[in-house]
Amino acid sequence: ELIDSGTDYTDRINVVTDEKGTLLSIQDVRLSDEREFYCHVNGLAAGSGVRKTHLRVFAPPDVPEIESVTTGISVTKDTPSKVASCETRNGFPKPNITWYRDENCIVHIVIKSHNGVNIVILSSRMSSDLYSVQSTLEYKVEKEDKDARFSCEVSFFVPDGIRTIESPSVNITVHYPTTMVELWKESPQGLVKEGDTVELRCQGDGNPPPHFIFNKEPDVNFESSRDMLILSSVSRKDSGTYQCHPLKDDGVMEVKGEVELKVHYLDTAVVVPKDEELMHKGEDLTATCNALSSRSTSTVWYKDGKVVGRGNTFHLQNATYERSGPELVGSEEEVQLDEVEGRVVNLSCEALGNPLPSISWNITGSQSWHEVDKKTHKHMTHSVVSVKVTSDITAECNVSSDRGSGVKIFKIKASKNVVVGSGVIIVVIIVCLLLLAFLGSVIYFLHKKGKIPCGRSGKQEITKEKTTKDEIVVEMKTNTKNEEAILLKAVNGDKKGPNDQPSVVNIAHCVHHCEKDTLCC
């Protein structure tokens, strides 16, 4: 039975009685409900009794919020420095906060390393009777703490024991001095040659990274941008030992980095003979090529992109037209031609040389001519002109280049066009046959008359000391039976010109030189 009304428990409390007993239940439990509750039993004649129980109320806190120091913390500071703060709200009863470094309790770390640490805790109770707790960690950091992770853990009571909530981990910025410096060549990769831009970078192990000053031994100082030295268009004079030193507030630190820079060079090659060398075809030449260099060199000789020699000395033997002036193709410098008037003649001229020669024509004796073909190929120039023969012609093929010139002459002798008919040729042949028959008859007649007594005693040849071109020699020999054949032979052979007529055989004269029975004409 509810006796009192208008209390905090009005509408929140309920009492139920059954055969087992009386049950008191409270709805919407509040922190103010944490108190002692009494149960009074009145047994009338049997008497009465009182029992009590203590009601405890729990409220789990919110997830803790952690915040690290954004500025750097110096290891050189003698007293502990603030590292981070951790806060949790809305907890009941009042929760506790514990700090961890890399999942190790800070208190245990401090005891083990004897580092100084302060933990400042601030707690407050809000109007809702819930607690808010804030903890600040002050810690004497070391260089090793630059990679450490800090976190906080909130522990609180629950009906069945203690529970914990852990915060995210945070990292802090640790400032520490530079104890080691390294200097190296960042670019270019590989060997450095004259004309390159060189970048030297200096780096120390301090935090924050210090500014550096650069110098070259013995006493050459450079202006640089923080940690890099840029050397533009280096030469062999820039070779040497370079150093960098970190700067601190009160001056230059003793620690330094060093690097040896070697600038390689290859001077312009000196070729002897220099520039251009004029040679005649067939001559020999010895050329040298040398260059001053920081490393050993090898010399290769090229012509038209192809390797023609190796070594500092090159021997050129028996120079050809490719290295000399123009050369006309063909062994004849003057060509004689016989042509019939009215005909068209093609005259061809070729020349070899380096540089490529040019061809020009100078033609006298004919106005009717023109160039019908002109082409070049590597070191050869070819030209063809067409000339109509109207009279005697002289054609000059002039070849020239920077190395010299040459000329080839064509002389054309014009002749009339004489046409010999087929009837005339037949008449000439018939006349020759009649003359041969007549000659045979005369010889036979003289033999029958005994005018030509030829015996077996031998032969005697009668000739002139000197014969002319058109003379005929007739040789007769004696025979016991019949006279043998007569040998006719022209001194000038059987050659005939294109306009020659057949020759008529005549017995020019007969000379007696008697020796026994022999007669020669």
PDB file of C-alpha atoms in Angstrom, residues 225-503:
ATOM      1  CA  SER A 225      68.542  27.062 -50.304  1.00  0.00           C
ATOM      2  CA  ARG A 226      68.097  25.279 -46.969  1.00  0.00           C
ATOM      3  CA  ASP A 227      69.529  21.795 -47.681  1.00  0.00           C
ATOM      4  CA  MET A 228      70.570  21.862 -51.371  1.00  0.00           C
ATOM      5  CA  LEU A 229      73.479  23.371 -53.266  1.00  0.00           C
ATOM      6  CA  ILE A 230      73.023  23.857 -57.031  1.00  0.00           C
ATOM      7  CA  LEU A 231      76.101  24.222 -59.253  1.00  0.00           C
ATOM      8  CA  SER A 232      75.217  25.319 -62.789  1.00  0.00           C
ATOM      9  CA  SER A 233      77.307  24.528 -65.868  1.00  0.00           C
ATOM     10  CA  VAL A 234      80.193  23.012 -63.938  1.00  0.00           C
ATOM     11  CA  SER A 235      83.740  22.846 -65.289  1.00  0.00           C
ATOM     12  CA  ARG A 236      86.837  20.893 -64.331  1.00  0.00           C
ATOM     13  CA  LYS A 237      87.719  23.698 -61.906  1.00  0.00           C
ATOM     14  CA  ASP A 238      84.664  22.782 -59.804  1.00  0.00           C
ATOM     15  CA  SER A 239      86.152  19.406 -58.909  1.00  0.00           C
ATOM     16  CA  GLY A 240      87.034  19.023 -55.235  1.00  0.00           C
ATOM     17  CA  THR A 241      85.737  18.223 -51.715  1.00  0.00           C
ATOM     18  CA  TYR A 242      82.432  19.822 -50.683  1.00  0.00           C
ATOM     19  CA  GLN A 243      81.161  20.118 -47.085  1.00  0.00           C
ATOM     20  CA  CYS A 244      77.928  21.081 -45.358  1.00  0.00           C
ATOM     21  CA  HIS A 245      77.435  22.193 -41.725  1.00  0.00           C
ATOM     22  CA  PRO A 246      74.109  22.511 -39.849  1.00  0.00           C
ATOM     23  CA  LEU A 247      73.274  25.870 -38.307  1.00  0.00           C
ATOM     24  CA  LYS A 248      71.982  26.401 -34.786  1.00  0.00           C
ATOM     25  CA  ASP A 249      70.854  29.463 -32.896  1.00  0.00           C
ATOM     26  CA  ASP A 250      74.267  30.310 -31.582  1.00  0.00           C
ATOM     27  CA  GLY A 251      76.322  29.450 -34.685  1.00  0.00           C
ATOM     28  CA  VAL A 252      77.612  26.548 -36.743  1.00  0.00           C
ATOM     29  CA  MET A 253      77.667  23.024 -35.382  1.00  0.00           C
ATOM     30  CA  GLU A 254      80.860  21.021 -35.596  1.00  0.00           C
ATOM     31  CA  VAL A 255      79.199  18.034 -37.209  1.00  0.00           C
ATOM     32  CA  LYS A 256      79.503  18.025 -41.034  1.00  0.00           C
ATOM     33  CA  GLY A 257      78.976  16.021 -44.193  1.00  0.00           C
ATOM     34  CA  GLU A 258      81.455  15.632 -47.070  1.00  0.00           C
ATOM     35  CA  VAL A 259      81.398  14.482 -50.689  1.00  0.00           C
ATOM     36  CA  GLU A 260      84.060  14.380 -53.412  1.00  0.00           C
ATOM     37  CA  LEU A 261      82.958  15.857 -56.748  1.00  0.00           C
ATOM     38  CA  LYS A 262      84.805  14.874 -59.928  1.00  0.00           C
ATOM     39  CA  VAL A 263      83.957  16.799 -63.100  1.00  0.00           C
ATOM     40  CA  HIS A 264      85.016  14.883 -66.197  1.00  0.00           C
ATOM     41  CA  TYR A 265      85.959  16.603 -69.424  1.00  0.00           C
ATOM     42  CA  LEU A 266      86.764  15.852 -73.048  1.00  0.00           C
ATOM     43  CA  ASP A 267      88.328  18.705 -74.989  1.00  0.00           C
ATOM     44  CA  THR A 268      87.583  19.340 -78.639  1.00  0.00           C
ATOM     45  CA  ALA A 269      89.448  16.896 -80.825  1.00  0.00           C
ATOM     46  CA  VAL A 270      92.476  18.271 -82.667  1.00  0.00           C
ATOM     47  CA  VAL A 271      92.727  16.796 -86.164  1.00  0.00           C
ATOM     48  CA  VAL A 272      95.882  17.135 -88.269  1.00  0.00           C
ATOM     49  CA  PRO A 273      95.592  18.132 -91.021  1.00  0.00           C
ATOM     50  CA  LYS A 274      92.774  20.422 -89.959  1.00  0.00           C
ATOM     51  CA  ASP A 275      89.841  21.668 -91.989  1.00  0.00           C
ATOM     52  CA  GLU A 276      90.137  20.527 -95.635  1.00  0.00           C
ATOM     53  CA  GLU A 277      92.932  18.636 -97.330  1.00  0.00           C
ATOM     54  CA  LEU A 278      93.303  18.777-101.123  1.00  0.00           C
ATOM     55  CA  MET A 279      94.686  15.596-102.658  1.00  0.00           C
ATOM     56  CA  HIS A 280      95.236  14.186-106.089  1.00  0.00           C
ATOM     57  CA  LYS A 281      93.892  10.831-107.037  1.00  0.00           C
ATOM     58  CA  GLY A 282      96.215   8.044-105.948  1.00  0.00           C
ATOM     59  CA  GLU A 283      97.957  10.029-103.203  1.00  0.00           C
ATOM     60  CA  ASP A 284      98.410   8.835 -99.605  1.00  0.00           C
ATOM     61  CA  LEU A 285      97.534  10.728 -96.424  1.00  0.00           C
ATOM     62  CA  THR A 286      98.218  10.213 -92.713  1.00  0.00           C
ATOM     63  CA  ALA A 287      95.860  12.023 -90.304  1.00  0.00           C
ATOM     64  CA  THR A 288      95.895  12.190 -86.491  1.00  0.00           C
ATOM     65  CA  CYS A 289      93.135  12.911 -83.994  1.00  0.00           C
ATOM     66  CA  ASN A 290      93.827  13.675 -80.309  1.00  0.00           C
ATOM     67  CA  ALA A 291      91.811  15.164 -77.433  1.00  0.00           C
ATOM     68  CA  LEU A 292      92.655  15.959 -73.796  1.00  0.00           C
ATOM     69  CA  SER A 293      90.355  14.042 -71.446  1.00  0.00           C
ATOM     70  CA  SER A 294      89.957  13.155 -67.763  1.00  0.00           C
ATOM     71  CA  ARG A 295      89.483   9.502 -68.708  1.00  0.00           C
ATOM     72  CA  SER A 296      91.026   7.183 -71.242  1.00  0.00           C
ATOM     73  CA  THR A 297      89.582   7.651 -74.738  1.00  0.00           C
ATOM     74  CA  SER A 298      89.187   5.628 -77.900  1.00  0.00           C
ATOM     75  CA  THR A 299      89.191   7.200 -81.354  1.00  0.00           C
ATOM     76  CA  VAL A 300      86.961   6.027 -84.209  1.00  0.00           C
ATOM     77  CA  TRP A 301      87.074   7.419 -87.751  1.00  0.00           C
ATOM     78  CA  TYR A 302      83.834   7.699 -89.738  1.00  0.00           C
ATOM     79  CA  LYS A 303      82.949   8.386 -93.345  1.00  0.00           C
ATOM     80  CA  ASP A 304      79.303   8.827 -94.339  1.00  0.00           C
ATOM     81  CA  GLY A 305      78.245   7.298 -91.010  1.00  0.00           C
ATOM     82  CA  LYS A 306      80.361   4.163 -91.443  1.00  0.00           C
ATOM     83  CA  VAL A 307      83.450   3.204 -89.446  1.00  0.00           C
ATOM     84  CA  VAL A 308      86.598   3.382 -91.599  1.00  0.00           C
ATOM     85  CA  GLY A 309      89.298   3.239 -88.935  1.00  0.00           C
ATOM     86  CA  ARG A 310      90.196   3.099 -85.250  1.00  0.00           C
ATOM     87  CA  GLY A 311      92.994   4.648 -83.238  1.00  0.00           C
ATOM     88  CA  ASN A 312      94.514   8.099 -83.049  1.00  0.00           C
ATOM     89  CA  THR A 313      96.178   7.724 -86.477  1.00  0.00           C
ATOM     90  CA  PHE A 314      94.373   7.122 -89.764  1.00  0.00           C
ATOM     91  CA  HIS A 315      96.178   6.154 -92.955  1.00  0.00           C
ATOM     92  CA  LEU A 316      94.474   6.913 -96.268  1.00  0.00           C
ATOM     93  CA  GLN A 317      96.105   5.176 -99.217  1.00  0.00           C
ATOM     94  CA  ASN A 318      95.527   5.587-102.932  1.00  0.00           C
ATOM     95  CA  ALA A 319      92.864   8.290-102.781  1.00  0.00           C
ATOM     96  CA  THR A 320      89.973   7.720-105.175  1.00  0.00           C
ATOM     97  CA  TYR A 321      87.620  10.080-106.945  1.00  0.00           C
ATOM     98  CA  GLU A 322      85.391  10.110-103.881  1.00  0.00           C
ATOM     99  CA  ARG A 323      88.024  12.195-102.139  1.00  0.00           C
ATOM    100  CA  SER A 324      89.313  14.147-105.165  1.00  0.00           C
ATOM    101  CA  GLY A 325      88.107  16.418-107.978  1.00  0.00           C
ATOM    102  CA  PRO A 326      85.831  15.475-110.900  1.00  0.00           C
ATOM    103  CA  GLU A 327      86.853  12.623-113.192  1.00  0.00           C
ATOM    104  CA  LEU A 328      85.367  11.982-116.628  1.00  0.00           C
ATOM    105  CA  VAL A 329      84.233   8.433-117.303  1.00  0.00           C
ATOM    106  CA  GLY A 330      86.107   6.880-120.263  1.00  0.00           C
ATOM    107  CA  SER A 331      89.730   6.938-121.318  1.00  0.00           C
ATOM    108  CA  GLU A 332      89.290   9.098-124.427  1.00  0.00           C
ATOM    109  CA  GLU A 333      89.467  12.857-124.015  1.00  0.00           C
ATOM    110  CA  GLU A 334      88.606  13.395-127.706  1.00  0.00           C
ATOM    111  CA  VAL A 335      86.199  11.285-129.768  1.00  0.00           C
ATOM    112  CA  GLN A 336      86.163  11.316-133.599  1.00  0.00           C
ATOM    113  CA  LEU A 337      82.918  10.436-135.378  1.00  0.00           C
ATOM    114  CA  ASP A 338      81.881  10.265-139.051  1.00  0.00           C
ATOM    115  CA  GLU A 339      78.208  10.798-139.641  1.00  0.00           C
ATOM    116  CA  VAL A 340      75.975  11.445-142.620  1.00  0.00           C
ATOM    117  CA  GLU A 341      74.382  14.850-142.876  1.00  0.00           C
ATOM    118  CA  GLY A 342      70.833  14.978-141.576  1.00  0.00           C
ATOM    119  CA  ARG A 343      71.266  12.283-138.966  1.00  0.00           C
ATOM    120  CA  VAL A 344      70.571  12.891-135.220  1.00  0.00           C
ATOM    121  CA  VAL A 345      73.360  11.789-132.868  1.00  0.00           C
ATOM    122  CA  ASN A 346      73.158  11.305-129.076  1.00  0.00           C
ATOM    123  CA  LEU A 347      76.320  12.282-127.206  1.00  0.00           C
ATOM    124  CA  SER A 348      76.749  10.935-123.649  1.00  0.00           C
ATOM    125  CA  CYS A 349      79.030  12.352-120.932  1.00  0.00           C
ATOM    126  CA  GLU A 350      79.539  11.077-117.355  1.00  0.00           C
ATOM    127  CA  ALA A 351      81.706  12.406-114.535  1.00  0.00           C
ATOM    128  CA  LEU A 352      82.626  11.133-111.054  1.00  0.00           C
ATOM    129  CA  GLY A 353      83.729  13.275-108.149  1.00  0.00           C
ATOM    130  CA  ASN A 354      83.251  14.499-104.622  1.00  0.00           C
ATOM    131  CA  PRO A 355      81.705  17.009-104.276  1.00  0.00           C
ATOM    132  CA  LEU A 356      79.260  16.130-107.024  1.00  0.00           C
ATOM    133  CA  PRO A 357      80.446  17.682-110.329  1.00  0.00           C
ATOM    134  CA  SER A 358      78.261  19.633-112.777  1.00  0.00           C
ATOM    135  CA  ILE A 359      78.158  19.177-116.583  1.00  0.00           C
ATOM    136  CA  SER A 360      77.659  21.845-119.256  1.00  0.00           C
ATOM    137  CA  TRP A 361      77.811  21.597-123.069  1.00  0.00           C
ATOM    138  CA  ASN A 362      79.381  23.933-125.654  1.00  0.00           C
ATOM    139  CA  ILE A 363      78.457  22.901-129.221  1.00  0.00           C
ATOM    140  CA  THR A 364      79.642  24.653-132.408  1.00  0.00           C
ATOM    141  CA  GLY A 365      78.594  23.784-135.973  1.00  0.00           C
ATOM    142  CA  SER A 366      74.955  23.050-135.169  1.00  0.00           C
ATOM    143  CA  GLN A 367      72.117  25.078-133.777  1.00  0.00           C
ATOM    144  CA  SER A 368      69.789  22.103-133.538  1.00  0.00           C
ATOM    145  CA  TRP A 369      70.673  20.399-130.272  1.00  0.00           C
ATOM    146  CA  HIS A 370      69.163  19.941-126.798  1.00  0.00           C
ATOM    147  CA  GLU A 371      69.789  17.984-123.611  1.00  0.00           C
ATOM    148  CA  VAL A 372      67.569  14.898-123.478  1.00  0.00           C
ATOM    149  CA  ASP A 373      68.700  13.329-120.188  1.00  0.00           C
ATOM    150  CA  LYS A 374      70.396  14.485-117.009  1.00  0.00           C
ATOM    151  CA  LYS A 375      70.646  12.578-113.731  1.00  0.00           C
ATOM    152  CA  THR A 376      72.863  12.218-110.683  1.00  0.00           C
ATOM    153  CA  HIS A 377      73.601   9.267-108.389  1.00  0.00           C
ATOM    154  CA  LYS A 378      75.854   9.535-105.351  1.00  0.00           C
ATOM    155  CA  HIS A 379      79.120  10.843-106.829  1.00  0.00           C
ATOM    156  CA  MET A 380      78.181  10.542-110.537  1.00  0.00           C
ATOM    157  CA  THR A 381      76.640  13.070-112.935  1.00  0.00           C
ATOM    158  CA  HIS A 382      75.280  11.853-116.291  1.00  0.00           C
ATOM    159  CA  SER A 383      74.191  14.021-119.256  1.00  0.00           C
ATOM    160  CA  VAL A 384      73.002  13.177-122.793  1.00  0.00           C
ATOM    161  CA  VAL A 385      72.495  15.723-125.641  1.00  0.00           C
ATOM    162  CA  SER A 386      70.858  15.119-128.992  1.00  0.00           C
ATOM    163  CA  VAL A 387      72.578  16.853-131.951  1.00  0.00           C
ATOM    164  CA  LYS A 388      71.407  17.036-135.597  1.00  0.00           C
ATOM    165  CA  VAL A 389      74.360  16.770-138.042  1.00  0.00           C
ATOM    166  CA  THR A 390      74.193  19.607-140.558  1.00  0.00           C
ATOM    167  CA  SER A 391      77.931  20.222-140.890  1.00  0.00           C
ATOM    168  CA  ASP A 392      81.165  19.421-139.105  1.00  0.00           C
ATOM    169  CA  ILE A 393      80.461  19.701-135.371  1.00  0.00           C
ATOM    170  CA  THR A 394      82.633  20.154-132.285  1.00  0.00           C
ATOM    171  CA  ALA A 395      80.887  19.374-128.967  1.00  0.00           C
ATOM    172  CA  GLU A 396      82.608  20.065-125.649  1.00  0.00           C
ATOM    173  CA  CYS A 397      81.428  18.379-122.409  1.00  0.00           C
ATOM    174  CA  ASN A 398      82.680  20.624-119.579  1.00  0.00           C
ATOM    175  CA  VAL A 399      82.858  19.129-116.084  1.00  0.00           C
ATOM    176  CA  SER A 400      83.554  21.253-112.988  1.00  0.00           C
ATOM    177  CA  SER A 401      83.363  21.220-109.173  1.00  0.00           C
ATOM    178  CA  ASP A 402      85.039  22.940-106.244  1.00  0.00           C
ATOM    179  CA  ARG A 403      87.977  20.564-106.663  1.00  0.00           C
ATOM    180  CA  GLY A 404      88.701  21.202-110.361  1.00  0.00           C
ATOM    181  CA  SER A 405      87.400  20.832-113.903  1.00  0.00           C
ATOM    182  CA  GLY A 406      87.746  18.711-117.055  1.00  0.00           C
ATOM    183  CA  VAL A 407      86.585  18.594-120.682  1.00  0.00           C
ATOM    184  CA  LYS A 408      85.736  15.883-123.195  1.00  0.00           C
ATOM    185  CA  ILE A 409      85.524  16.749-126.916  1.00  0.00           C
ATOM    186  CA  PHE A 410      83.389  15.099-129.599  1.00  0.00           C
ATOM    187  CA  LYS A 411      84.322  15.903-133.245  1.00  0.00           C
ATOM    188  CA  ILE A 412      81.768  14.886-135.840  1.00  0.00           C
ATOM    189  CA  LYS A 413      82.754  14.922-139.571  1.00  0.00           C
ATOM    190  CA  ALA A 414      79.708  15.271-141.800  1.00  0.00           C
ATOM    191  CA  SER A 415      79.601  13.431-145.155  1.00  0.00           C
ATOM    192  CA  LYS A 416      77.205  13.501-148.118  1.00  0.00           C
ATOM    193  CA  ASN A 417      74.686  10.692-148.419  1.00  0.00           C
ATOM    194  CA  VAL A 418      75.744   8.762-151.616  1.00  0.00           C
ATOM    195  CA  VAL A 419      73.283   6.080-152.708  1.00  0.00           C
ATOM    196  CA  VAL A 420      74.632   3.242-154.904  1.00  0.00           C
ATOM    197  CA  GLY A 421      71.967   1.407-156.960  1.00  0.00           C
ATOM    198  CA  SER A 422      71.723  -2.364-157.136  1.00  0.00           C
ATOM    199  CA  GLY A 423      71.997  -2.259-160.987  1.00  0.00           C
ATOM    200  CA  VAL A 424      75.428  -0.655-160.855  1.00  0.00           C
ATOM    201  CA  ILE A 425      76.692  -3.373-158.525  1.00  0.00           C
ATOM    202  CA  ILE A 426      75.540  -6.123-160.910  1.00  0.00           C
ATOM    203  CA  VAL A 427      77.333  -4.467-163.868  1.00  0.00           C
ATOM    204  CA  VAL A 428      80.595  -4.217-161.917  1.00  0.00           C
ATOM    205  CA  ILE A 429      80.439  -7.915-160.999  1.00  0.00           C
ATOM    206  CA  ILE A 430      79.867  -8.964-164.666  1.00  0.00           C
ATOM    207  CA  VAL A 431      82.806  -6.842-165.872  1.00  0.00           C
ATOM    208  CA  CYS A 432      85.110  -8.438-163.316  1.00  0.00           C
ATOM    209  CA  LEU A 433      84.132 -11.937-164.421  1.00  0.00           C
ATOM    210  CA  LEU A 434      84.741 -11.108-168.109  1.00  0.00           C
ATOM    211  CA  LEU A 435      88.180  -9.719-167.309  1.00  0.00           C
ATOM    212  CA  LEU A 436      89.129 -12.872-165.407  1.00  0.00           C
ATOM    213  CA  ALA A 437      87.985 -15.045-168.318  1.00  0.00           C
ATOM    214  CA  PHE A 438      89.976 -12.923-170.774  1.00  0.00           C
ATOM    215  CA  LEU A 439      93.104 -13.150-168.627  1.00  0.00           C
ATOM    216  CA  GLY A 440      92.834 -16.932-168.466  1.00  0.00           C
ATOM    217  CA  SER A 441      92.483 -17.141-172.265  1.00  0.00           C
ATOM    218  CA  VAL A 442      95.561 -14.986-172.857  1.00  0.00           C
ATOM    219  CA  ILE A 443      97.698 -17.077-170.562  1.00  0.00           C
ATOM    220  CA  TYR A 444      96.514 -20.303-172.200  1.00  0.00           C
ATOM    221  CA  PHE A 445      97.208 -18.921-175.687  1.00  0.00           C
ATOM    222  CA  LEU A 446     100.724 -17.841-174.804  1.00  0.00           C
ATOM    223  CA  HIS A 447     101.446 -21.229-173.323  1.00  0.00           C
ATOM    224  CA  LYS A 448     100.311 -23.038-176.514  1.00  0.00           C
ATOM    225  CA  LYS A 449     102.504 -20.764-178.623  1.00  0.00           C
ATOM    226  CA  GLY A 450     105.482 -21.555-176.429  1.00  0.00           C
ATOM    227  CA  LYS A 451     105.844 -18.015-175.180  1.00  0.00           C
ATOM    228  CA  ILE A 452     105.812 -19.219-171.579  1.00  0.00           C
ATOM    229  CA  PRO A 453     108.290 -22.115-171.224  1.00  0.00           C
ATOM    230  CA  CYS A 454     108.105 -23.170-167.582  1.00  0.00           C
ATOM    231  CA  GLY A 455     110.161 -26.164-166.333  1.00  0.00           C
ATOM    232  CA  ARG A 456     110.752 -28.219-163.215  1.00  0.00           C
ATOM    233  CA  SER A 457     114.036 -26.559-162.363  1.00  0.00           C
ATOM    234  CA  GLY A 458     112.379 -24.427-159.778  1.00  0.00           C
ATOM    235  CA  LYS A 459     110.744 -21.038-159.461  1.00  0.00           C
ATOM    236  CA  GLN A 460     112.080 -17.548-159.359  1.00  0.00           C
ATOM    237  CA  GLU A 461     110.024 -14.723-157.849  1.00  0.00           C
ATOM    238  CA  ILE A 462     110.511 -11.354-159.380  1.00  0.00           C
ATOM    239  CA  THR A 463     109.174  -8.466-157.284  1.00  0.00           C
ATOM    240  CA  LYS A 464     109.793  -4.822-156.944  1.00  0.00           C
ATOM    241  CA  GLU A 465     111.749  -3.587-154.057  1.00  0.00           C
ATOM    242  CA  LYS A 466     108.769  -1.555-153.059  1.00  0.00           C
ATOM    243  CA  THR A 467     105.169  -2.039-153.970  1.00  0.00           C
ATOM    244  CA  THR A 468     102.397   0.392-153.942  1.00  0.00           C
ATOM    245  CA  LYS A 469      99.008  -0.013-152.369  1.00  0.00           C
ATOM    246  CA  ASP A 470      97.074  -1.115-155.465  1.00  0.00           C
ATOM    247  CA  GLU A 471      99.723  -3.273-157.229  1.00  0.00           C
ATOM    248  CA  ILE A 472      98.999  -6.901-158.205  1.00  0.00           C
ATOM    249  CA  VAL A 473     101.672  -9.651-158.019  1.00  0.00           C
ATOM    250  CA  VAL A 474     101.268 -12.636-160.304  1.00  0.00           C
ATOM    251  CA  GLU A 475     103.414 -15.688-159.558  1.00  0.00           C
ATOM    252  CA  MET A 476     103.787 -18.521-162.094  1.00  0.00           C
ATOM    253  CA  LYS A 477     105.298 -21.938-161.434  1.00  0.00           C
ATOM    254  CA  THR A 478     106.438 -24.612-163.963  1.00  0.00           C
ATOM    255  CA  ASN A 479     104.920 -28.072-163.921  1.00  0.00           C
ATOM    256  CA  THR A 480     105.552 -31.235-165.920  1.00  0.00           C
ATOM    257  CA  LYS A 481     101.861 -31.642-166.768  1.00  0.00           C
ATOM    258  CA  ASN A 482      99.921 -28.373-166.738  1.00  0.00           C
ATOM    259  CA  GLU A 483     100.450 -24.895-165.531  1.00  0.00           C
ATOM    260  CA  GLU A 484      99.317 -24.479-162.004  1.00  0.00           C
ATOM    261  CA  ALA A 485      97.051 -21.862-160.589  1.00  0.00           C
ATOM    262  CA  ILE A 486      97.821 -18.231-160.673  1.00  0.00           C
ATOM    263  CA  LEU A 487      98.011 -16.475-157.361  1.00  0.00           C
ATOM    264  CA  LEU A 488      96.492 -13.012-157.312  1.00  0.00           C
ATOM    265  CA  LYS A 489      96.752 -11.055-154.174  1.00  0.00           C
ATOM    266  CA  ALA A 490      96.093  -7.372-153.510  1.00  0.00           C
ATOM    267  CA  VAL A 491      98.724  -5.746-151.416  1.00  0.00           C
ATOM    268  CA  ASN A 492      96.120  -3.762-149.482  1.00  0.00           C
ATOM    269  CA  GLY A 493      93.958  -6.864-148.729  1.00  0.00           C
ATOM    270  CA  ASP A 494      90.217  -7.262-149.236  1.00  0.00           C
ATOM    271  CA  LYS A 495      89.135  -4.254-147.183  1.00  0.00           C
ATOM    272  CA  LYS A 496      86.707  -1.870-148.858  1.00  0.00           C
ATOM    273  CA  GLY A 497      85.248   1.369-147.639  1.00  0.00           C
ATOM    274  CA  PRO A 498      81.552   2.007-147.569  1.00  0.00           C
ATOM    275  CA  ASN A 499      81.735   4.010-150.829  1.00  0.00           C
ATOM    276  CA  ASP A 500      84.543   2.014-152.563  1.00  0.00           C
ATOM    277  CA  GLN A 501      83.812   0.458-156.028  1.00  0.00           C
ATOM    278  CA  PRO A 502      85.063  -3.046-156.915  1.00  0.00           C
ATOM    279  CA  SER A 503      88.638  -2.940-158.286  1.00  0.00           C
TER     280      SER A 503
END
